[in-house]
CSV table of N, CA and C in Angstrom, one decimal:
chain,number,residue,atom,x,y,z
A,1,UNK,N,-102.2,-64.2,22.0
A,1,UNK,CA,-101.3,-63.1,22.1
A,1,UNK,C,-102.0,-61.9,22.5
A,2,UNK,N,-101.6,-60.9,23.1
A,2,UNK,CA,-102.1,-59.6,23.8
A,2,UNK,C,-102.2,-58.8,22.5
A,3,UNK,N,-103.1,-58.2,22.2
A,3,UNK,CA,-103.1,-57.0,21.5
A,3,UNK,C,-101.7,-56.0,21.5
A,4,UNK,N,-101.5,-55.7,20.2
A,4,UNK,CA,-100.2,-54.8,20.3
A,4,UNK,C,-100.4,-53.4,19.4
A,5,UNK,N,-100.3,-52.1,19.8
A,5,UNK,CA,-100.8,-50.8,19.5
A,5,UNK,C,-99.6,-51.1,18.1
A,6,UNK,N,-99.9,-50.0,17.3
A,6,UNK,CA,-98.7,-49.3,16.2
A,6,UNK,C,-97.9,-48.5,16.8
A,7,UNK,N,-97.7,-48.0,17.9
A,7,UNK,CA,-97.0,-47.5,18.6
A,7,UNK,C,-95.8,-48.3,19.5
A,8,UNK,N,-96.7,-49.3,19.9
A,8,UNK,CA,-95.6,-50.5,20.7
A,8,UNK,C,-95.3,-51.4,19.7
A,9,UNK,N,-95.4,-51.5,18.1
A,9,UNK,CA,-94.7,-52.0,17.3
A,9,UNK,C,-93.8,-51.5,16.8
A,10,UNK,N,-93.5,-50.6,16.4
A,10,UNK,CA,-92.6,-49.4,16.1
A,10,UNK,C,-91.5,-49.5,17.2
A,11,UNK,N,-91.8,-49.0,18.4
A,11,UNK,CA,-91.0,-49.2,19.6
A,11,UNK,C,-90.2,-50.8,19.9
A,12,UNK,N,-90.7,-51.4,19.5
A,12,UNK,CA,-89.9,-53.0,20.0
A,12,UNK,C,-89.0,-53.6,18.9
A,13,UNK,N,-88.9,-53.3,18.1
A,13,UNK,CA,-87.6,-53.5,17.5
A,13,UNK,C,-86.3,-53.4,18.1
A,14,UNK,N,-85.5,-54.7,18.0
A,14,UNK,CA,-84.1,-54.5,18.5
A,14,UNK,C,-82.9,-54.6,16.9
A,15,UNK,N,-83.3,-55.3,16.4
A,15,UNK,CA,-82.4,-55.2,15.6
A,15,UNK,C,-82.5,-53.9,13.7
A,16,UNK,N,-83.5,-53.3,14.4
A,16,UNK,CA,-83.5,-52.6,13.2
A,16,UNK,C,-83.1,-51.2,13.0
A,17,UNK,N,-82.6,-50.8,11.4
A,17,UNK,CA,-81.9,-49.2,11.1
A,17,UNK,C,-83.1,-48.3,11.5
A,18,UNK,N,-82.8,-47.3,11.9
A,18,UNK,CA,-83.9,-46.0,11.7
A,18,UNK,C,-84.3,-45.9,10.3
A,19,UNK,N,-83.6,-46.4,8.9
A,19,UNK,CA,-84.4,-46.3,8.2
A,19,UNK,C,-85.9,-47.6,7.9
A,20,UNK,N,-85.0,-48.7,8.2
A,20,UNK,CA,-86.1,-49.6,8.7
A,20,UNK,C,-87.4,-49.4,9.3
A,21,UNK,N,-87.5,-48.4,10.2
A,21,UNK,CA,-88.0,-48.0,10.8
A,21,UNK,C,-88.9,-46.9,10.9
A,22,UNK,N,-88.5,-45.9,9.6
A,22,UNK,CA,-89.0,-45.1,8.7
A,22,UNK,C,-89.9,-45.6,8.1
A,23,UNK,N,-89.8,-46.4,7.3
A,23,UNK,CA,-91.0,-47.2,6.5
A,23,UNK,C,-91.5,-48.2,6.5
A,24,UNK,N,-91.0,-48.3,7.9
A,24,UNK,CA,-91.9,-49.8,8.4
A,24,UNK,C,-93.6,-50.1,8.2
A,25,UNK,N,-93.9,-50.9,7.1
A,25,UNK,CA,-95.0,-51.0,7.0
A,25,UNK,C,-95.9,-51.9,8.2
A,26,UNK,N,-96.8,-51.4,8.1
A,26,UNK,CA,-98.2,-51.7,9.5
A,26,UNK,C,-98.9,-53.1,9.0
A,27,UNK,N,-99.0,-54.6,9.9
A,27,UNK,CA,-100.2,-55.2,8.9
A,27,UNK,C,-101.5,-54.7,9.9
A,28,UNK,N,-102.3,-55.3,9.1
A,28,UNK,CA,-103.5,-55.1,9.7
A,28,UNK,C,-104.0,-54.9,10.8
A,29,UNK,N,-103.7,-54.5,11.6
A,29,UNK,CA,-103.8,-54.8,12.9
A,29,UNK,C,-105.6,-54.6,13.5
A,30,UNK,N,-106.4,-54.6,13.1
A,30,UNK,CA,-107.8,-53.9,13.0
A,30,UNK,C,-108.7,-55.3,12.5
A,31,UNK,N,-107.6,-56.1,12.0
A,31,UNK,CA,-108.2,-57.3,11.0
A,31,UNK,C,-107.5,-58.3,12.1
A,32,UNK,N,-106.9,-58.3,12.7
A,32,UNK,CA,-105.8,-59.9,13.1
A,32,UNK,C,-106.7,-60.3,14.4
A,33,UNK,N,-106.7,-61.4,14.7
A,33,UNK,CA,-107.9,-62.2,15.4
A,33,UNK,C,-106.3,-62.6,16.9
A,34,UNK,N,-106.4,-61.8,17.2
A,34,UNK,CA,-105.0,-61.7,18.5
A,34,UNK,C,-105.5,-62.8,19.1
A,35,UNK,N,-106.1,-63.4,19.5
A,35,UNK,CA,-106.5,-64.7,20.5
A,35,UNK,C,-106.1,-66.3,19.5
A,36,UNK,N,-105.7,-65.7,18.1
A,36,UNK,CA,-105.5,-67.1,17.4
A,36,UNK,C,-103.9,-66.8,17.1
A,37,UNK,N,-103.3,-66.2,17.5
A,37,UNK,CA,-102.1,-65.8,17.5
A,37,UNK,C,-101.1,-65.5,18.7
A,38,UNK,N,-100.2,-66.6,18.2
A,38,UNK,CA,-99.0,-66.9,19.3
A,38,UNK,C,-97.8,-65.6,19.0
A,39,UNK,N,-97.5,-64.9,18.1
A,39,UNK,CA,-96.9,-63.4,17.4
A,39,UNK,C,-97.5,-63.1,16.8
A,40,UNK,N,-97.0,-62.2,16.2
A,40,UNK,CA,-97.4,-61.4,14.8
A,40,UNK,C,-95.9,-61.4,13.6
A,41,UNK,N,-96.7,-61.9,12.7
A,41,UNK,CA,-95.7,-62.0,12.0
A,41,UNK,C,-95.9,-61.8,10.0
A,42,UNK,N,-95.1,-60.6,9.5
A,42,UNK,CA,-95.7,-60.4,8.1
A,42,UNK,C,-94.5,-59.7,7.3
A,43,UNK,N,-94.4,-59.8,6.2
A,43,UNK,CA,-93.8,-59.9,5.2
A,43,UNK,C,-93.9,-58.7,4.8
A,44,UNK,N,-93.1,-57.8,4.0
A,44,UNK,CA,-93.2,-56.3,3.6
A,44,UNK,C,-93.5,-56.3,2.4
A,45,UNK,N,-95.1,-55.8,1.8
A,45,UNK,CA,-95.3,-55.8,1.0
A,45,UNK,C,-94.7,-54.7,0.1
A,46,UNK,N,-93.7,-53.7,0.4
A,46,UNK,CA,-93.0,-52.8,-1.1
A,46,UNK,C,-91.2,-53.4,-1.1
A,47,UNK,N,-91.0,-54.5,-0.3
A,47,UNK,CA,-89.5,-55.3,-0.2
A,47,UNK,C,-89.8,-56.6,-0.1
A,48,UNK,N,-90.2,-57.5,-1.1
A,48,UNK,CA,-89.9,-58.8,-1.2
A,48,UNK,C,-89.3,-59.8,-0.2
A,49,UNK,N,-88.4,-59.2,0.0
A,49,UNK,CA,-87.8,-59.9,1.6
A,49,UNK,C,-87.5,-60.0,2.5
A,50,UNK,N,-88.3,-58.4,2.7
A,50,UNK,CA,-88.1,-58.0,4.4
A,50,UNK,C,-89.3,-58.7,4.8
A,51,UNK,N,-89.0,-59.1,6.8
A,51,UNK,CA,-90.0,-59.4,7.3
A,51,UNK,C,-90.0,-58.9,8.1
A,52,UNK,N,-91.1,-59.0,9.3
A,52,UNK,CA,-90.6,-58.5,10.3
A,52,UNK,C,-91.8,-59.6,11.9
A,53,UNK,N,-90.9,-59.8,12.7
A,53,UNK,CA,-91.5,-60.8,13.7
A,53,UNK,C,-91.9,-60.0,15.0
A,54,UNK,N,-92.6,-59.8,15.9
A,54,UNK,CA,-93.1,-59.1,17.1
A,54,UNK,C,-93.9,-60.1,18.1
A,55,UNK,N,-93.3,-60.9,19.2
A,55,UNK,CA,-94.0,-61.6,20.4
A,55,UNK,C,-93.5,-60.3,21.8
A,56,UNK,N,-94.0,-61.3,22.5
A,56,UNK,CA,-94.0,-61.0,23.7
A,56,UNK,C,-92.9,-61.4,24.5
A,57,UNK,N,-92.1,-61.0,25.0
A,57,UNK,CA,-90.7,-61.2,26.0
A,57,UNK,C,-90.7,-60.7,27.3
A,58,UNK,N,-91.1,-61.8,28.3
A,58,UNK,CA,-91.1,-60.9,29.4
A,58,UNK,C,-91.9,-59.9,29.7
A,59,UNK,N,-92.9,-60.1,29.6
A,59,UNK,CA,-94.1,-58.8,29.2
A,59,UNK,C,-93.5,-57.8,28.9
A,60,UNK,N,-92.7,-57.5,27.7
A,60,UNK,CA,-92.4,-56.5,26.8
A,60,UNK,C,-92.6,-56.9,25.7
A,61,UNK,N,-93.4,-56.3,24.3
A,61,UNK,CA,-93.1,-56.7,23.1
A,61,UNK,C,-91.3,-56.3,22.5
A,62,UNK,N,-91.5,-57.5,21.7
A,62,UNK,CA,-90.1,-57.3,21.0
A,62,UNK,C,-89.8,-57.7,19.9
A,63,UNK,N,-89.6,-57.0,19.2
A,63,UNK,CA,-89.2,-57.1,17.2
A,63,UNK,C,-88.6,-57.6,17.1
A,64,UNK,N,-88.4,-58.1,15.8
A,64,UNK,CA,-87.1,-58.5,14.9
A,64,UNK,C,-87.3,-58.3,13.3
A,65,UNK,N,-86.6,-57.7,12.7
A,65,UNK,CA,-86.4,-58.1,11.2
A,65,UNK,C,-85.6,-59.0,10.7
A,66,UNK,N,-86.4,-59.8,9.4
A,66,UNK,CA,-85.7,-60.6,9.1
A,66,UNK,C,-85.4,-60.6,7.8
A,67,UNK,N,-84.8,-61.2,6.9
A,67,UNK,CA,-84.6,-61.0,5.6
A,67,UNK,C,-84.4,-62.2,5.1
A,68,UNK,N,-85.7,-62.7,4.0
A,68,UNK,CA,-85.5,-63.9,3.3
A,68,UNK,C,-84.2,-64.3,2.3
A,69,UNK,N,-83.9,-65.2,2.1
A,69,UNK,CA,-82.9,-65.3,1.5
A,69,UNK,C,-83.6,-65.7,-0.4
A,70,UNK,N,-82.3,-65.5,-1.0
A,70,UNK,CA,-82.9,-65.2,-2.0
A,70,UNK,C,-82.8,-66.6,-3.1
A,71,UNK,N,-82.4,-67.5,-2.3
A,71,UNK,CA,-82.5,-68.9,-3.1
A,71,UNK,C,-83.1,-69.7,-2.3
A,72,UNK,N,-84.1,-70.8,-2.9
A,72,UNK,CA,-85.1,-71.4,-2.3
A,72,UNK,C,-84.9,-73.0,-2.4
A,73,UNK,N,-85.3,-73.6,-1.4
A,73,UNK,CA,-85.3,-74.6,-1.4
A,73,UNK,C,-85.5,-75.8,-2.7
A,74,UNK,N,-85.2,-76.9,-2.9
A,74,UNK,CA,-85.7,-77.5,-4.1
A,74,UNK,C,-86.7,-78.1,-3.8
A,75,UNK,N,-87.6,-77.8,-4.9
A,75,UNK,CA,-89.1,-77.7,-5.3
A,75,UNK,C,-89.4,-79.6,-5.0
A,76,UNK,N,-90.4,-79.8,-4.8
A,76,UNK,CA,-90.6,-81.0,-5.0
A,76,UNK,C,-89.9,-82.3,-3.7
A,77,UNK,N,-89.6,-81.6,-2.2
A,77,UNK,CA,-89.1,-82.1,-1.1
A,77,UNK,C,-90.2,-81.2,0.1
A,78,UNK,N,-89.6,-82.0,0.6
A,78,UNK,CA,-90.4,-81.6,1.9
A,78,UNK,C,-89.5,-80.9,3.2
A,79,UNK,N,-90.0,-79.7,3.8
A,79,UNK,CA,-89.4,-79.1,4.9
A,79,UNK,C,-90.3,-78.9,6.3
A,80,UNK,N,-89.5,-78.9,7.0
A,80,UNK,CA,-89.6,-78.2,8.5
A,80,UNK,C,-89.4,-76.7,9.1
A,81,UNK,N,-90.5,-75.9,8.9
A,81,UNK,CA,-90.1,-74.7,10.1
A,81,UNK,C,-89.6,-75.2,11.4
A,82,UNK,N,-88.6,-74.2,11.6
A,82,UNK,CA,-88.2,-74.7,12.6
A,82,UNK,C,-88.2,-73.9,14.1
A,83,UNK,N,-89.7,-73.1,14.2
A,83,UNK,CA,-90.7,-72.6,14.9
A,83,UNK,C,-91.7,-73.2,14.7
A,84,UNK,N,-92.3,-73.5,14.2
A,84,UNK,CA,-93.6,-74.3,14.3
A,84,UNK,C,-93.6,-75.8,13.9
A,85,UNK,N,-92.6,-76.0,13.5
A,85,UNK,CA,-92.3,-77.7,13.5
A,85,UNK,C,-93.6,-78.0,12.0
A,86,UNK,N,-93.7,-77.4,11.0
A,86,UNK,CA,-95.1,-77.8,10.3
A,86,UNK,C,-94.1,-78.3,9.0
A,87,UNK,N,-94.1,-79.7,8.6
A,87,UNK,CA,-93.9,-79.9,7.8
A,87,UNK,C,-94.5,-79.7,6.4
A,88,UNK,N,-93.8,-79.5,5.0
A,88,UNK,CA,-94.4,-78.7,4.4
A,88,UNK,C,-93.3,-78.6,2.8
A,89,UNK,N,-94.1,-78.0,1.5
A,89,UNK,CA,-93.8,-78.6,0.7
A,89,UNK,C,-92.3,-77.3,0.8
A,90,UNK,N,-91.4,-77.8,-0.1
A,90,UNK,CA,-90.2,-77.0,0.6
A,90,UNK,C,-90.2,-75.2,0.4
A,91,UNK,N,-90.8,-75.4,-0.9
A,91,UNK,CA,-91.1,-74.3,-1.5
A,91,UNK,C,-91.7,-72.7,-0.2
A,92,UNK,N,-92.2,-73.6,0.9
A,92,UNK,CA,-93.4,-72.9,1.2
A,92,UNK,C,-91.9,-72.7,2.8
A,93,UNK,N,-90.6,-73.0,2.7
A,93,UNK,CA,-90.3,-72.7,4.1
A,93,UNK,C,-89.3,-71.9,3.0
A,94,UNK,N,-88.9,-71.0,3.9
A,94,UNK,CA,-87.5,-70.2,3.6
A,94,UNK,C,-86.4,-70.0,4.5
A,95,UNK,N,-84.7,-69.4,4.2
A,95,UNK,CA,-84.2,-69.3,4.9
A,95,UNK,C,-84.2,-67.7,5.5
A,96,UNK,N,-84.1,-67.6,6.5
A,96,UNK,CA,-84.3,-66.2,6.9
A,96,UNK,C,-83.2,-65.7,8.2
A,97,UNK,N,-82.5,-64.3,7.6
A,97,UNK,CA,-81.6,-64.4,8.5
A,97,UNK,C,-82.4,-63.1,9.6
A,98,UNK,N,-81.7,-63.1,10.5
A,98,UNK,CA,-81.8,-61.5,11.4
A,98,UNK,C,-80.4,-61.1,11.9
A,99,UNK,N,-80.4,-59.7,11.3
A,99,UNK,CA,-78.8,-59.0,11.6
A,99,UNK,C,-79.0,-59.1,13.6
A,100,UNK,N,-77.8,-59.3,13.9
A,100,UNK,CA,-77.8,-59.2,15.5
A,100,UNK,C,-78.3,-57.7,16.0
A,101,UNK,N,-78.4,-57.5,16.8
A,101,UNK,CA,-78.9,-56.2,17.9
A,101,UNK,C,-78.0,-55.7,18.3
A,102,UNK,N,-77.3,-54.3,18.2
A,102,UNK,CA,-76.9,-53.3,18.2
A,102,UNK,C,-75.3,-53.5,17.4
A,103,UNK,N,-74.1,-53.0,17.9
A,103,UNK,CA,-73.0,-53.1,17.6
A,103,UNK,C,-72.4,-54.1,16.3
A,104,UNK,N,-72.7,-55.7,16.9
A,104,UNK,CA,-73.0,-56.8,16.2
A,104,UNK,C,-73.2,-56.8,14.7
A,105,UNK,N,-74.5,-56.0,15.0
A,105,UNK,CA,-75.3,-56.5,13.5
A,105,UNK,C,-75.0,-55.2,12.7
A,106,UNK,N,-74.4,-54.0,13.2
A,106,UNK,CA,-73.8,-52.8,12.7
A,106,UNK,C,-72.9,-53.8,11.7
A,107,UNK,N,-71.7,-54.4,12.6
A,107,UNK,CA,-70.8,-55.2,11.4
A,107,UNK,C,-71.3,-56.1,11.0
A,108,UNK,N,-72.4,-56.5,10.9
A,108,UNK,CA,-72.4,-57.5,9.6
A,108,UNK,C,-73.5,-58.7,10.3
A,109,UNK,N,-73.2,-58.8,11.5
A,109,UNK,CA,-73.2,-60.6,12.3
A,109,UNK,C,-74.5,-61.1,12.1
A,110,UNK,N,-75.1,-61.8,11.4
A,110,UNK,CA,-76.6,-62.2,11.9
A,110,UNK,C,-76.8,-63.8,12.0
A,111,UNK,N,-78.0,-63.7,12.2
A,111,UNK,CA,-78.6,-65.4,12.9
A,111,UNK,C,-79.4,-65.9,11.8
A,112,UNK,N,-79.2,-67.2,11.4
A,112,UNK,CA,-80.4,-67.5,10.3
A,112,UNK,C,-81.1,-68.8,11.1
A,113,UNK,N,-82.1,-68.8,10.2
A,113,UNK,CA,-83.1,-70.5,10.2
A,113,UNK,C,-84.4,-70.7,9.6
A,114,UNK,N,-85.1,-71.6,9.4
A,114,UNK,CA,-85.5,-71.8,8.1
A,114,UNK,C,-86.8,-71.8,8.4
A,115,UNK,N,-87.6,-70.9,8.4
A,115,UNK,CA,-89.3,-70.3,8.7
A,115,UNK,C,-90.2,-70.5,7.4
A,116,UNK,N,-91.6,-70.4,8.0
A,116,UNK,CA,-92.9,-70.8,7.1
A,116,UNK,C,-92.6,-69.5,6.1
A,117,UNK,N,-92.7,-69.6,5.4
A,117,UNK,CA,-92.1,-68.0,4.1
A,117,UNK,C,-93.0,-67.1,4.6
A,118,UNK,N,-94.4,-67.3,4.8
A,118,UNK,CA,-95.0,-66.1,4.9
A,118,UNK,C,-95.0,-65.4,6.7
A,119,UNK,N,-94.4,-66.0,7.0
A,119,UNK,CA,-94.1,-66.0,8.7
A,119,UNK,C,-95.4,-66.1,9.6
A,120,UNK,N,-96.6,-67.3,9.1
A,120,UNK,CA,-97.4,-67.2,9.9
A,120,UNK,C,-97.9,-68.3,10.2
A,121,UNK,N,-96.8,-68.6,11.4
A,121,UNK,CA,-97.1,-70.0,12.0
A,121,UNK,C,-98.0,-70.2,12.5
A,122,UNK,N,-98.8,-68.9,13.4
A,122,UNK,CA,-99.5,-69.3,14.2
A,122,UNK,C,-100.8,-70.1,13.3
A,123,UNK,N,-101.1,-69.6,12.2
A,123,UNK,CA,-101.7,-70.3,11.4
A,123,UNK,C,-101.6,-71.8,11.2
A,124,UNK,N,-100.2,-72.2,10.6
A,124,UNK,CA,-99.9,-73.2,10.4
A,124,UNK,C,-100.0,-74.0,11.6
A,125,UNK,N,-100.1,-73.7,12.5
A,125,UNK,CA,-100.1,-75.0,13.9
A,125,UNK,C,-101.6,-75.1,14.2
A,126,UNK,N,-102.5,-74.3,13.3
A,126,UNK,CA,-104.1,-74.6,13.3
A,126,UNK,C,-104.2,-75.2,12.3
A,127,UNK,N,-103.7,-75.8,11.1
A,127,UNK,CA,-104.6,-76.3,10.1
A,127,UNK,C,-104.0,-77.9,10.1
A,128,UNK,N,-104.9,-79.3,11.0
A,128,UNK,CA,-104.1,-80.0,11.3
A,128,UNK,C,-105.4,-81.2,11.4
A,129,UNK,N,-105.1,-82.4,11.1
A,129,UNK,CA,-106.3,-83.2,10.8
A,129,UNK,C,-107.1,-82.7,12.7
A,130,UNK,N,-108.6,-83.5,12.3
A,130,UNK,CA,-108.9,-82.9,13.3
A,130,UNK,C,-108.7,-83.7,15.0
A,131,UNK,N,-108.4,-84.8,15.0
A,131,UNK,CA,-107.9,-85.6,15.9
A,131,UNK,C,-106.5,-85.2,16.6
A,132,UNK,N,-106.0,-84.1,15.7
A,132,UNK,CA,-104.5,-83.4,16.4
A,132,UNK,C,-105.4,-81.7,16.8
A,133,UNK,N,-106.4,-81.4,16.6
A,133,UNK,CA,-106.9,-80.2,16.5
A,133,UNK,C,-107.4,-79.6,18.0
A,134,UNK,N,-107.0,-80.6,18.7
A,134,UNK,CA,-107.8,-80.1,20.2
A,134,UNK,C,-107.3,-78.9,20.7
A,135,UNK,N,-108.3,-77.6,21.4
A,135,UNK,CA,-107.5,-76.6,22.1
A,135,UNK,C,-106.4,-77.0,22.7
A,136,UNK,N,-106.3,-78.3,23.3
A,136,UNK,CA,-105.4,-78.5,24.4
A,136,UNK,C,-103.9,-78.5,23.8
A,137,UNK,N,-103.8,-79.5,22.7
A,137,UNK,CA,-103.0,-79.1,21.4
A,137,UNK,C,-102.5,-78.8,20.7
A,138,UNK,N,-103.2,-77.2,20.2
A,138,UNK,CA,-102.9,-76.2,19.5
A,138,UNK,C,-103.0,-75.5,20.8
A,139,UNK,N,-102.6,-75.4,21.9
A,139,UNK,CA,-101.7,-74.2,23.2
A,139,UNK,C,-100.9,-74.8,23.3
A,140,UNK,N,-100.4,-76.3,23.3
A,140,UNK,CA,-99.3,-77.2,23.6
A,140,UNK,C,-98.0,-76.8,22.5
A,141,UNK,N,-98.7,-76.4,21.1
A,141,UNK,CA,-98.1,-76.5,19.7
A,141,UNK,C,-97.2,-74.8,20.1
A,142,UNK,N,-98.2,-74.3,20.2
A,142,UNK,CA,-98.0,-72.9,20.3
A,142,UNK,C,-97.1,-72.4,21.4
A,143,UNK,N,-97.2,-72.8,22.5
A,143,UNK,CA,-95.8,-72.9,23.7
A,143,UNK,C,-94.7,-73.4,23.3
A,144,UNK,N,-94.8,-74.5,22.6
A,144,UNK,CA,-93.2,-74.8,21.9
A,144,UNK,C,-93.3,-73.7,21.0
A,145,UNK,N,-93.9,-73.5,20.2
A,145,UNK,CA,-93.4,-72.5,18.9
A,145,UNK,C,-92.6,-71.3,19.4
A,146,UNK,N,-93.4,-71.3,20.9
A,146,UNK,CA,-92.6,-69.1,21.0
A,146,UNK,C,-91.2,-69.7,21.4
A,147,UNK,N,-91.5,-70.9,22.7
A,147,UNK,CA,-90.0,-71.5,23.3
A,147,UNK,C,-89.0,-71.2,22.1
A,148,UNK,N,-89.3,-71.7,21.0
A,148,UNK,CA,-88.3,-71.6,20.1
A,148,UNK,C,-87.8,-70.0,19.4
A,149,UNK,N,-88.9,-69.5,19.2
A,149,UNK,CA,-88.9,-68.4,19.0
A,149,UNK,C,-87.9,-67.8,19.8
A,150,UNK,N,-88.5,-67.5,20.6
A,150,UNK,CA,-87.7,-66.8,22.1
A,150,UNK,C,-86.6,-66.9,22.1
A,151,UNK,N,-86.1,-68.4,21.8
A,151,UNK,CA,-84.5,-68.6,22.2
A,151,UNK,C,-84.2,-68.2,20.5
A,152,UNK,N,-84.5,-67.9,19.7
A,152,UNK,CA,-84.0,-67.1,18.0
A,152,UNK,C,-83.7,-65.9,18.4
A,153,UNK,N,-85.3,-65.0,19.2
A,153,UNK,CA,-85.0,-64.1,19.4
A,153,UNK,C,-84.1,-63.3,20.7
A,154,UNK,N,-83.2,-64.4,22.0
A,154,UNK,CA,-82.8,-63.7,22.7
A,154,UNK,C,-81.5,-64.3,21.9
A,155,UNK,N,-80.5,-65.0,21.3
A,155,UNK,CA,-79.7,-64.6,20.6
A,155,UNK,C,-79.3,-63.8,19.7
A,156,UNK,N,-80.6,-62.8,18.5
A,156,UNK,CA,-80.5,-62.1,18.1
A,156,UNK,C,-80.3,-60.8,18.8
A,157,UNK,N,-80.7,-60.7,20.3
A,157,UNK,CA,-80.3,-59.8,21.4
A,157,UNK,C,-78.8,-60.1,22.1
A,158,UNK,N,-78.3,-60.9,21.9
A,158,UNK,CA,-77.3,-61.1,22.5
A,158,UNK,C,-75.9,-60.9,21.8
């Protein structure tokens, strides 16, 4: 992934309030190893269930908030993100909606689907026996993942 300033994070949001936007908390960005990451993607640590998602579109960065939902899968099954395809104990996927982008999501309308809870796939498509671990692999993993992404995120634009 390209390096992305706090400035062109802020700016790429499509579906969020100005107050969203007000207190949009920063991750690390000084700490994140951008060459091992397909987005950026993190959880708001003073709201439980805000997230918030930022890839690349078209060589533009582009946001999205998301909001975990607040009942969880049953404990003791197994799930699928369904961006990173990483199977997993169910606990650890969530459902997560994003209000639509502009007008839309003013009334109400959003998109859901069922993501790694901590929104960090690009992780999860590295930790993988090591016979599945080849670079060639984990870029192969990571091209589907945005594919998918991309089409979450230009619906949420549309």
């Amino acid at each position: 992934m390209q390096p992305l300033s706090e400035a062109q994070i802020r700016s790429s949001f499509v579906n969020a309030t100005e107050q969203q936007l007000a207190r949009l908390p920063m991750p690390g960005l000084h700490e994140t190893i951008w060459e091992e990451r397909e987005y950026l993607g993190w959880r708001d640590p003073h709201s439980a269930r805000l997230g918030y998602i930022v890839q690349w579109l078209g060589g533009e960065p582009v946001g999205i908030v998301v909001r975990a939902s607040t009942s969880t899968l049953r404990a003791g099954i197994a799930a699928m993100c369904a961006l990173c395809h990483s199977t997993q104990p169910a606990t650890q996927v969530r459902l997560f909606t994003a209000p639509r982008a502009g007008e839309k999501g003013l009334a109400g309308d959003s998109l859901g689907t069922y993501i790694c809870e901590s929104l960090s796939c690009s992780h999860s498509i590295r930790i993988v026996p090591p016979h599945l671990a080849s670079p060639e692999r984990i870029q192969e993993r990571g091209e589907q993942m945005l594919e998918r992404l991309g089409a979450f995120t230009r619906r949420v634009m549309a």
